[in-house]
PDB file of N, CA and C in Angstrom:
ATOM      1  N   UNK A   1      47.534  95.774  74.516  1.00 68.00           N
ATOM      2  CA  UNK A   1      47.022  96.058  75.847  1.00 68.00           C
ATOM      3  C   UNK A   1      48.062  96.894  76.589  1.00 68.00           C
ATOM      4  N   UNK A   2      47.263  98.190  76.943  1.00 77.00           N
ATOM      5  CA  UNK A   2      48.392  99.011  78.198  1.00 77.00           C
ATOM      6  C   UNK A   2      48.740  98.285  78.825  1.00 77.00           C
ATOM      7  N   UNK A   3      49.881  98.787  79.718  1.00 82.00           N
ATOM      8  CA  UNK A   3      50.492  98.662  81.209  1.00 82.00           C
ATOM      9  C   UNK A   3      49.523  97.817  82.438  1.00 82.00           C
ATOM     10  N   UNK A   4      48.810  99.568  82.148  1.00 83.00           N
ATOM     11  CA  UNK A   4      47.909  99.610  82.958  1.00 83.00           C
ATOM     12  C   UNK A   4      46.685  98.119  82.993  1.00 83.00           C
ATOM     13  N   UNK A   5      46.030  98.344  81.825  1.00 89.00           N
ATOM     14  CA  UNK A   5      45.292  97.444  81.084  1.00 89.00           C
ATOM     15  C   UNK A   5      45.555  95.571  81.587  1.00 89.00           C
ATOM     16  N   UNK A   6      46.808  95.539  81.714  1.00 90.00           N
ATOM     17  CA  UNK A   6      47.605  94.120  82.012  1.00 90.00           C
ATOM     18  C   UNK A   6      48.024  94.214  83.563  1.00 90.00           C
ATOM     19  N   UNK A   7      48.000  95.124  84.319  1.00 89.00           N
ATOM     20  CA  UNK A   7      47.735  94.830  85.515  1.00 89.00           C
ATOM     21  C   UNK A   7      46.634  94.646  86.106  1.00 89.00           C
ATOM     22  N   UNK A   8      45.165  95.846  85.821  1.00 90.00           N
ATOM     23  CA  UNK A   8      44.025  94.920  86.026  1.00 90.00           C
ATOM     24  C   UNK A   8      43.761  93.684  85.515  1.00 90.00           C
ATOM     25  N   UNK A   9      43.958  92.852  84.778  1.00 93.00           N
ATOM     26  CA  UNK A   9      43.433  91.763  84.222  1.00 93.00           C
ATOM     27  C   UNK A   9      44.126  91.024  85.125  1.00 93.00           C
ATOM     28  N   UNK A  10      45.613  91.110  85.193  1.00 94.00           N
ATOM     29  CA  UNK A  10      45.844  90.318  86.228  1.00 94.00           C
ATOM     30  C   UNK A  10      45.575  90.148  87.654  1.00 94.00           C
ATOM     31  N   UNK A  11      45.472  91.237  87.739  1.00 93.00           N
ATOM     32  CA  UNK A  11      45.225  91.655  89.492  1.00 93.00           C
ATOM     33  C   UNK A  11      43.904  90.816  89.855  1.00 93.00           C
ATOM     34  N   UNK A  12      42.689  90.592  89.085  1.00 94.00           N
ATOM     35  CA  UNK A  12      41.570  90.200  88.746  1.00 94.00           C
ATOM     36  C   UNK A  12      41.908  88.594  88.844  1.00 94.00           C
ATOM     37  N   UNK A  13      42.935  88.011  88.440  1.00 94.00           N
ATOM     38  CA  UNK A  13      43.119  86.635  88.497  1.00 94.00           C
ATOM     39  C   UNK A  13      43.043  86.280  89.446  1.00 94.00           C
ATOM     40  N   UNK A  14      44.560  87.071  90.236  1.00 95.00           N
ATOM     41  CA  UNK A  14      44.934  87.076  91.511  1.00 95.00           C
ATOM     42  C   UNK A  14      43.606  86.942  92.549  1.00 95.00           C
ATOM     43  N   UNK A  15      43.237  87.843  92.503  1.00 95.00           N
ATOM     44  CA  UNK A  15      41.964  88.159  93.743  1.00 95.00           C
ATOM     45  C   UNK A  15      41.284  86.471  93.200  1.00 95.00           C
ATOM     46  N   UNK A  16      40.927  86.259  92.279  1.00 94.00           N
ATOM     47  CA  UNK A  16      40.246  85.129  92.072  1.00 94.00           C
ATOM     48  C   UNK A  16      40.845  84.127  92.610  1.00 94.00           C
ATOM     49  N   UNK A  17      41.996  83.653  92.534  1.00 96.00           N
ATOM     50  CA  UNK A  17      42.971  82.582  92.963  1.00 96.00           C
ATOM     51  C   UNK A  17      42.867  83.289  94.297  1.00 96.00           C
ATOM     52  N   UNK A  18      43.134  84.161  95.170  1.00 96.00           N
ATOM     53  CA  UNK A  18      42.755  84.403  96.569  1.00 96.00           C
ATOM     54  C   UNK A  18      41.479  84.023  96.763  1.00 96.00           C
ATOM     55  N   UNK A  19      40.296  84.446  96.523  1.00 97.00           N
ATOM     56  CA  UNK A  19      38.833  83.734  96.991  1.00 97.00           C
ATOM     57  C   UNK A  19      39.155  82.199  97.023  1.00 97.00           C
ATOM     58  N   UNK A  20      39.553  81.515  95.915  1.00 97.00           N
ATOM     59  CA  UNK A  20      39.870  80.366  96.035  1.00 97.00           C
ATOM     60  C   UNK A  20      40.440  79.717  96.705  1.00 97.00           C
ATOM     61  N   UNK A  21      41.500  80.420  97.181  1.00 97.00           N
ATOM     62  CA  UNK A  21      42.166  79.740  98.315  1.00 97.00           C
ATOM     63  C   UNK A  21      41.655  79.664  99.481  1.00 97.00           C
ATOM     64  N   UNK A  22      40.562  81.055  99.913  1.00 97.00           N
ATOM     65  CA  UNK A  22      40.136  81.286 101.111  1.00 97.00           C
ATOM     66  C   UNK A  22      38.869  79.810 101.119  1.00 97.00           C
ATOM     67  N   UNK A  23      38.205  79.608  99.797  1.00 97.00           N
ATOM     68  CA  UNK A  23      37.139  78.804  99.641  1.00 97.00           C
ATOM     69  C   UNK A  23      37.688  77.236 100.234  1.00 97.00           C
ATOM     70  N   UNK A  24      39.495  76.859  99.979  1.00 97.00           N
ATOM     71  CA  UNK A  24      39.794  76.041  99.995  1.00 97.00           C
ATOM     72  C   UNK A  24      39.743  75.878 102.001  1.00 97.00           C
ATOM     73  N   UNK A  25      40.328  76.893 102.075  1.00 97.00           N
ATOM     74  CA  UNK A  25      40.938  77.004 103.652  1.00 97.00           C
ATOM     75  C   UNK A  25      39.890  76.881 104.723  1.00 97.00           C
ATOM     76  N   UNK A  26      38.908  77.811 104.338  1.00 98.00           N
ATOM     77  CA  UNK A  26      37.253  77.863 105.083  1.00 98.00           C
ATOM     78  C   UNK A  26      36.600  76.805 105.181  1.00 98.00           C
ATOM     79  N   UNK A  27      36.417  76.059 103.961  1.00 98.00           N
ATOM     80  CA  UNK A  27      35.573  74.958 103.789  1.00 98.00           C
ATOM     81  C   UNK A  27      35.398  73.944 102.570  1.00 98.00           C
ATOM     82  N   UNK A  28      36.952  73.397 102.477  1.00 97.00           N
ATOM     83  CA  UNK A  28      37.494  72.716 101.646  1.00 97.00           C
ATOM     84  C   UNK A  28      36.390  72.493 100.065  1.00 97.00           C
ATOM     85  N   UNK A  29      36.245  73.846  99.947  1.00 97.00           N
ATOM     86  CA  UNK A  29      35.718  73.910  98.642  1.00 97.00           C
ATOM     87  C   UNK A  29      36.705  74.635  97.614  1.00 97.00           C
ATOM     88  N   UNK A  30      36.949  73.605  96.530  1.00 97.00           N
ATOM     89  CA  UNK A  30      37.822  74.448  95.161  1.00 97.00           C
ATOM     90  C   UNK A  30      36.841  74.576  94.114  1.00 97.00           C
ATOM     91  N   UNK A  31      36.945  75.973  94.166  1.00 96.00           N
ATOM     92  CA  UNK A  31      35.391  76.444  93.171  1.00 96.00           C
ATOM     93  C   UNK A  31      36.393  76.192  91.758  1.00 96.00           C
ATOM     94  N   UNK A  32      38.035  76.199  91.198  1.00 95.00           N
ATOM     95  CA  UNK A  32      38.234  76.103  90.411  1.00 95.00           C
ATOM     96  C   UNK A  32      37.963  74.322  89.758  1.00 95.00           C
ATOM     97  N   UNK A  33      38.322  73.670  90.558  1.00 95.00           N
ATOM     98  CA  UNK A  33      38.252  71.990  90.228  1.00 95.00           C
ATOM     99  C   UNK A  33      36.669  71.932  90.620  1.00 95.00           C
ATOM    100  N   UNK A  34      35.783  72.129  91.284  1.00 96.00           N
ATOM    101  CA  UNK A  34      34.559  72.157  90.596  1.00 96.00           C
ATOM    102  C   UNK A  34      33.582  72.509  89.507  1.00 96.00           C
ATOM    103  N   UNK A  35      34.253  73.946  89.082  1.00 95.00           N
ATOM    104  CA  UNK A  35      33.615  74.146  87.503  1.00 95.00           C
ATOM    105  C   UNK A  35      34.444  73.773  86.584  1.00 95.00           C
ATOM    106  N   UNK A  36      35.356  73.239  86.823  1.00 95.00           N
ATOM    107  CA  UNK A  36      36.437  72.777  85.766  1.00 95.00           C
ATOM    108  C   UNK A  36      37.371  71.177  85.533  1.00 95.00           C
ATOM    109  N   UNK A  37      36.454  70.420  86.769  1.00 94.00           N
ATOM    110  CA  UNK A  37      37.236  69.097  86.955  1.00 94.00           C
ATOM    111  C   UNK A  37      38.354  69.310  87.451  1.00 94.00           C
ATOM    112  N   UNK A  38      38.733  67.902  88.342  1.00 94.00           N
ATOM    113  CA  UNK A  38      40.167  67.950  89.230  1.00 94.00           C
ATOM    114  C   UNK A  38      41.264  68.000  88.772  1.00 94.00           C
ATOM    115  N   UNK A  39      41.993  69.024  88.347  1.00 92.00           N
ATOM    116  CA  UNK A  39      43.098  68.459  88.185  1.00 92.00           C
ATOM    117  C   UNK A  39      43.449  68.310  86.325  1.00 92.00           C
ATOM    118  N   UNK A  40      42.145  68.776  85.918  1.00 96.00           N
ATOM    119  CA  UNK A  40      41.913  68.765  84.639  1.00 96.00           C
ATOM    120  C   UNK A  40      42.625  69.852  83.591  1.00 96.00           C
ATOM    121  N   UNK A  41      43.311  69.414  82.457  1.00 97.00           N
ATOM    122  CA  UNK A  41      43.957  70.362  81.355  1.00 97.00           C
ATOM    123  C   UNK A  41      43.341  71.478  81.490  1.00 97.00           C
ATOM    124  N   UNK A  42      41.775  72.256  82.049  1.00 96.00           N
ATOM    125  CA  UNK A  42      41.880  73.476  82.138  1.00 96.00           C
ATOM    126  C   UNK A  42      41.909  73.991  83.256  1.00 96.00           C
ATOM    127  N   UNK A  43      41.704  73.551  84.277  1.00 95.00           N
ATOM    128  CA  UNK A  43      42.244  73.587  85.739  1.00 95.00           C
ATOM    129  C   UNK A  43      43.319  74.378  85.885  1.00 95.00           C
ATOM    130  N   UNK A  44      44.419  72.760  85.190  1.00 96.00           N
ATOM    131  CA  UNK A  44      45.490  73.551  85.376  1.00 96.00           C
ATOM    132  C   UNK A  44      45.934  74.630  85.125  1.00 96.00           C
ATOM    133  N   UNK A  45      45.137  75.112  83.687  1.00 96.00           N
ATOM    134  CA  UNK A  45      45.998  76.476  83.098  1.00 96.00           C
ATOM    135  C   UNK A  45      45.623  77.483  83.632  1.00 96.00           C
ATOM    136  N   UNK A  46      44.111  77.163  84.308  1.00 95.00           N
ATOM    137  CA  UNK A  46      43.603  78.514  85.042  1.00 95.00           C
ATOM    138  C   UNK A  46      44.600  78.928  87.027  1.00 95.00           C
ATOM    139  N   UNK A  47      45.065  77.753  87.091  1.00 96.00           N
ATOM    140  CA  UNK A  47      45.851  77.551  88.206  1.00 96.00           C
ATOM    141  C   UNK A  47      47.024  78.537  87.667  1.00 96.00           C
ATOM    142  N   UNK A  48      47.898  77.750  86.811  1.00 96.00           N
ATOM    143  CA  UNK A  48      48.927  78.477  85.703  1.00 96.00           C
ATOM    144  C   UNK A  48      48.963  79.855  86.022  1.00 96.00           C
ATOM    145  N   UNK A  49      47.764  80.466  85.241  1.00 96.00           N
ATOM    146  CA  UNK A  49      47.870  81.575  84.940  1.00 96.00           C
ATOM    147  C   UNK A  49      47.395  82.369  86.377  1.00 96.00           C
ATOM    148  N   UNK A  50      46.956  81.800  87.408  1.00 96.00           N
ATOM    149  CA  UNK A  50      47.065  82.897  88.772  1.00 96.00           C
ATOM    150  C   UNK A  50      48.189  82.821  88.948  1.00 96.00           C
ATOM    151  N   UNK A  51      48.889  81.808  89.304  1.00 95.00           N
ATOM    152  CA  UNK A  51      50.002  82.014  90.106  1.00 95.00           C
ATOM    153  C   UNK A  51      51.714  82.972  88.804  1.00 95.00           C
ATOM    154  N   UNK A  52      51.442  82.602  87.569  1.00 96.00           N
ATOM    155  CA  UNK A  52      52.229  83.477  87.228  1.00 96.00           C
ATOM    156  C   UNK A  52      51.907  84.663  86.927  1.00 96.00           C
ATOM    157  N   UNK A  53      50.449  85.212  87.208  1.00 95.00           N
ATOM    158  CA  UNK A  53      49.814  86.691  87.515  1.00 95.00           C
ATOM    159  C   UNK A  53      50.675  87.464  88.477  1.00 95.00           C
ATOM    160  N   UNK A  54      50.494  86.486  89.621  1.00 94.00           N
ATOM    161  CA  UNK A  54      51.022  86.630  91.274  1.00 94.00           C
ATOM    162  C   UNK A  54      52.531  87.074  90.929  1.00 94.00           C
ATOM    163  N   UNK A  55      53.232  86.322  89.871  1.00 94.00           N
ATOM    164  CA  UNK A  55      54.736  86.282  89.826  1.00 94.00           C
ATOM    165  C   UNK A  55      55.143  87.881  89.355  1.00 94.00           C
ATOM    166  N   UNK A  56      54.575  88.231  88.364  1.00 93.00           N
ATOM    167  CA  UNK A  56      53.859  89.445  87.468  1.00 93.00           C
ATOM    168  C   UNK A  56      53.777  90.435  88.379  1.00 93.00           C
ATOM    169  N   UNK A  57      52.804  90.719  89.375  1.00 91.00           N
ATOM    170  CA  UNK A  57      52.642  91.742  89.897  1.00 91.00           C
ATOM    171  C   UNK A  57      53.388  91.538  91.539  1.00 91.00           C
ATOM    172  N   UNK A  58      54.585  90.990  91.505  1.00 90.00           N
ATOM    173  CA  UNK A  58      55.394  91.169  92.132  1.00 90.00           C
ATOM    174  C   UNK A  58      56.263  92.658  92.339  1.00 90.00           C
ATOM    175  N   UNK A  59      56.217  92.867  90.567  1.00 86.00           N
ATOM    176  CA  UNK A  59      56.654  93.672  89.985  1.00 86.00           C
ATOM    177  C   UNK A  59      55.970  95.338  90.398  1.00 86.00           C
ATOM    178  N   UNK A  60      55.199  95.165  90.584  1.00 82.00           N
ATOM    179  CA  UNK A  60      54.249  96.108  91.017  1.00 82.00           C
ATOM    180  C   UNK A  60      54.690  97.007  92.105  1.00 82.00           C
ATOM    181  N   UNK A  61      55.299  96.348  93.112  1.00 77.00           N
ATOM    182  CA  UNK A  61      56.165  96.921  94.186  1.00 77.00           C
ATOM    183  C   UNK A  61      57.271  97.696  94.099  1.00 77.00           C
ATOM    184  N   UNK A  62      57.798  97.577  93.056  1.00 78.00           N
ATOM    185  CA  UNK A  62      58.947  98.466  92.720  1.00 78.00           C
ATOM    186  C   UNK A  62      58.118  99.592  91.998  1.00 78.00           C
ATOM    187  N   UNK A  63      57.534  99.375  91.004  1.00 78.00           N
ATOM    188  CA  UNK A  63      56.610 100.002  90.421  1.00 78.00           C
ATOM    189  C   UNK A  63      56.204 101.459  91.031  1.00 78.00           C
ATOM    190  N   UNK A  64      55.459 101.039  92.172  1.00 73.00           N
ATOM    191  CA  UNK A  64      55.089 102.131  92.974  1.00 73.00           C
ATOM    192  C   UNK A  64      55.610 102.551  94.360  1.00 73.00           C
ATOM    193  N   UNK A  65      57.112 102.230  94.057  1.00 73.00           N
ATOM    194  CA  UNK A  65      57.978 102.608  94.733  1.00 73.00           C
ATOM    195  C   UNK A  65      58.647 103.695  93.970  1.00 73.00           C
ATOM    196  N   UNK A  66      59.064 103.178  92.950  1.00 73.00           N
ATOM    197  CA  UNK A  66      59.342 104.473  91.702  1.00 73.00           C
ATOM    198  C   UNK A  66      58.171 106.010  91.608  1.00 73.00           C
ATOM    199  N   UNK A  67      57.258 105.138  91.932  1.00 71.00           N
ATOM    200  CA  UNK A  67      56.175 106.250  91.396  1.00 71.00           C
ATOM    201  C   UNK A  67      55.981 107.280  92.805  1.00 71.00           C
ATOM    202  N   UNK A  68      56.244 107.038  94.056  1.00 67.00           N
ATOM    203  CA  UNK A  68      56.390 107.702  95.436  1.00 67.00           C
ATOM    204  C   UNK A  68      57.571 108.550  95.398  1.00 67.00           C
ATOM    205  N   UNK A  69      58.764 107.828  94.532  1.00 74.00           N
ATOM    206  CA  UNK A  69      59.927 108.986  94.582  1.00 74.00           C
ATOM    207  C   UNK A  69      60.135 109.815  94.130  1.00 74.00           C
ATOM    208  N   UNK A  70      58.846 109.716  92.910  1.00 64.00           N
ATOM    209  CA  UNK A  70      59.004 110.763  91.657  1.00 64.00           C
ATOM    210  C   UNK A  70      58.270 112.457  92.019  1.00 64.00           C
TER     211      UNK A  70
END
C-alpha cells in the first residue's frame, strides 16, 4: 500500500472515530459499542486502531509543511 493509499484509509478511521465521538457528545450514543458490544475484544481494536490512526497522521503536518516549502 502507497503513502498515499495509507493515509486515506486512515484518515477514513479518523473521521469515523470523530462521528463517533460527536454521536457520543450529542446524544450519548456509541455507534461503535452498539454494533460491536461494550467494551468488547472488537470494540476495542476498532477503538485501537482510530486512535493510533490519529497518532499516524499527526505526521501529516510536517508532511505538508515540507510539501509548501518545496
Amino acid at each position: 500500500m502507497s503513502s498515499k493509499g495509507l493515509d486515506y484509509t486512515l484518515l477514513t478511521l479518523v473521521i469515523i472515530g470523530a462521528i463517533n465521538w460527536g454521536l457520543i457528545g450529542f446524544f450519548r450514543f456509541d455507534l461503535v459499542a452498539f454494533l460491536f458490544g461494550n467494551m468488547s475484544w472488537l470494540s476495542r481494536i476498532i477503538y485501537a486502531l482510530v486512535g493510533i490512526s490519529g497518532l499516524y497522521l499527526l505526521s501529516a503536518y510536517g508532511r505538508i509543511r515540507s510539501i509548501e516549502q518545496a
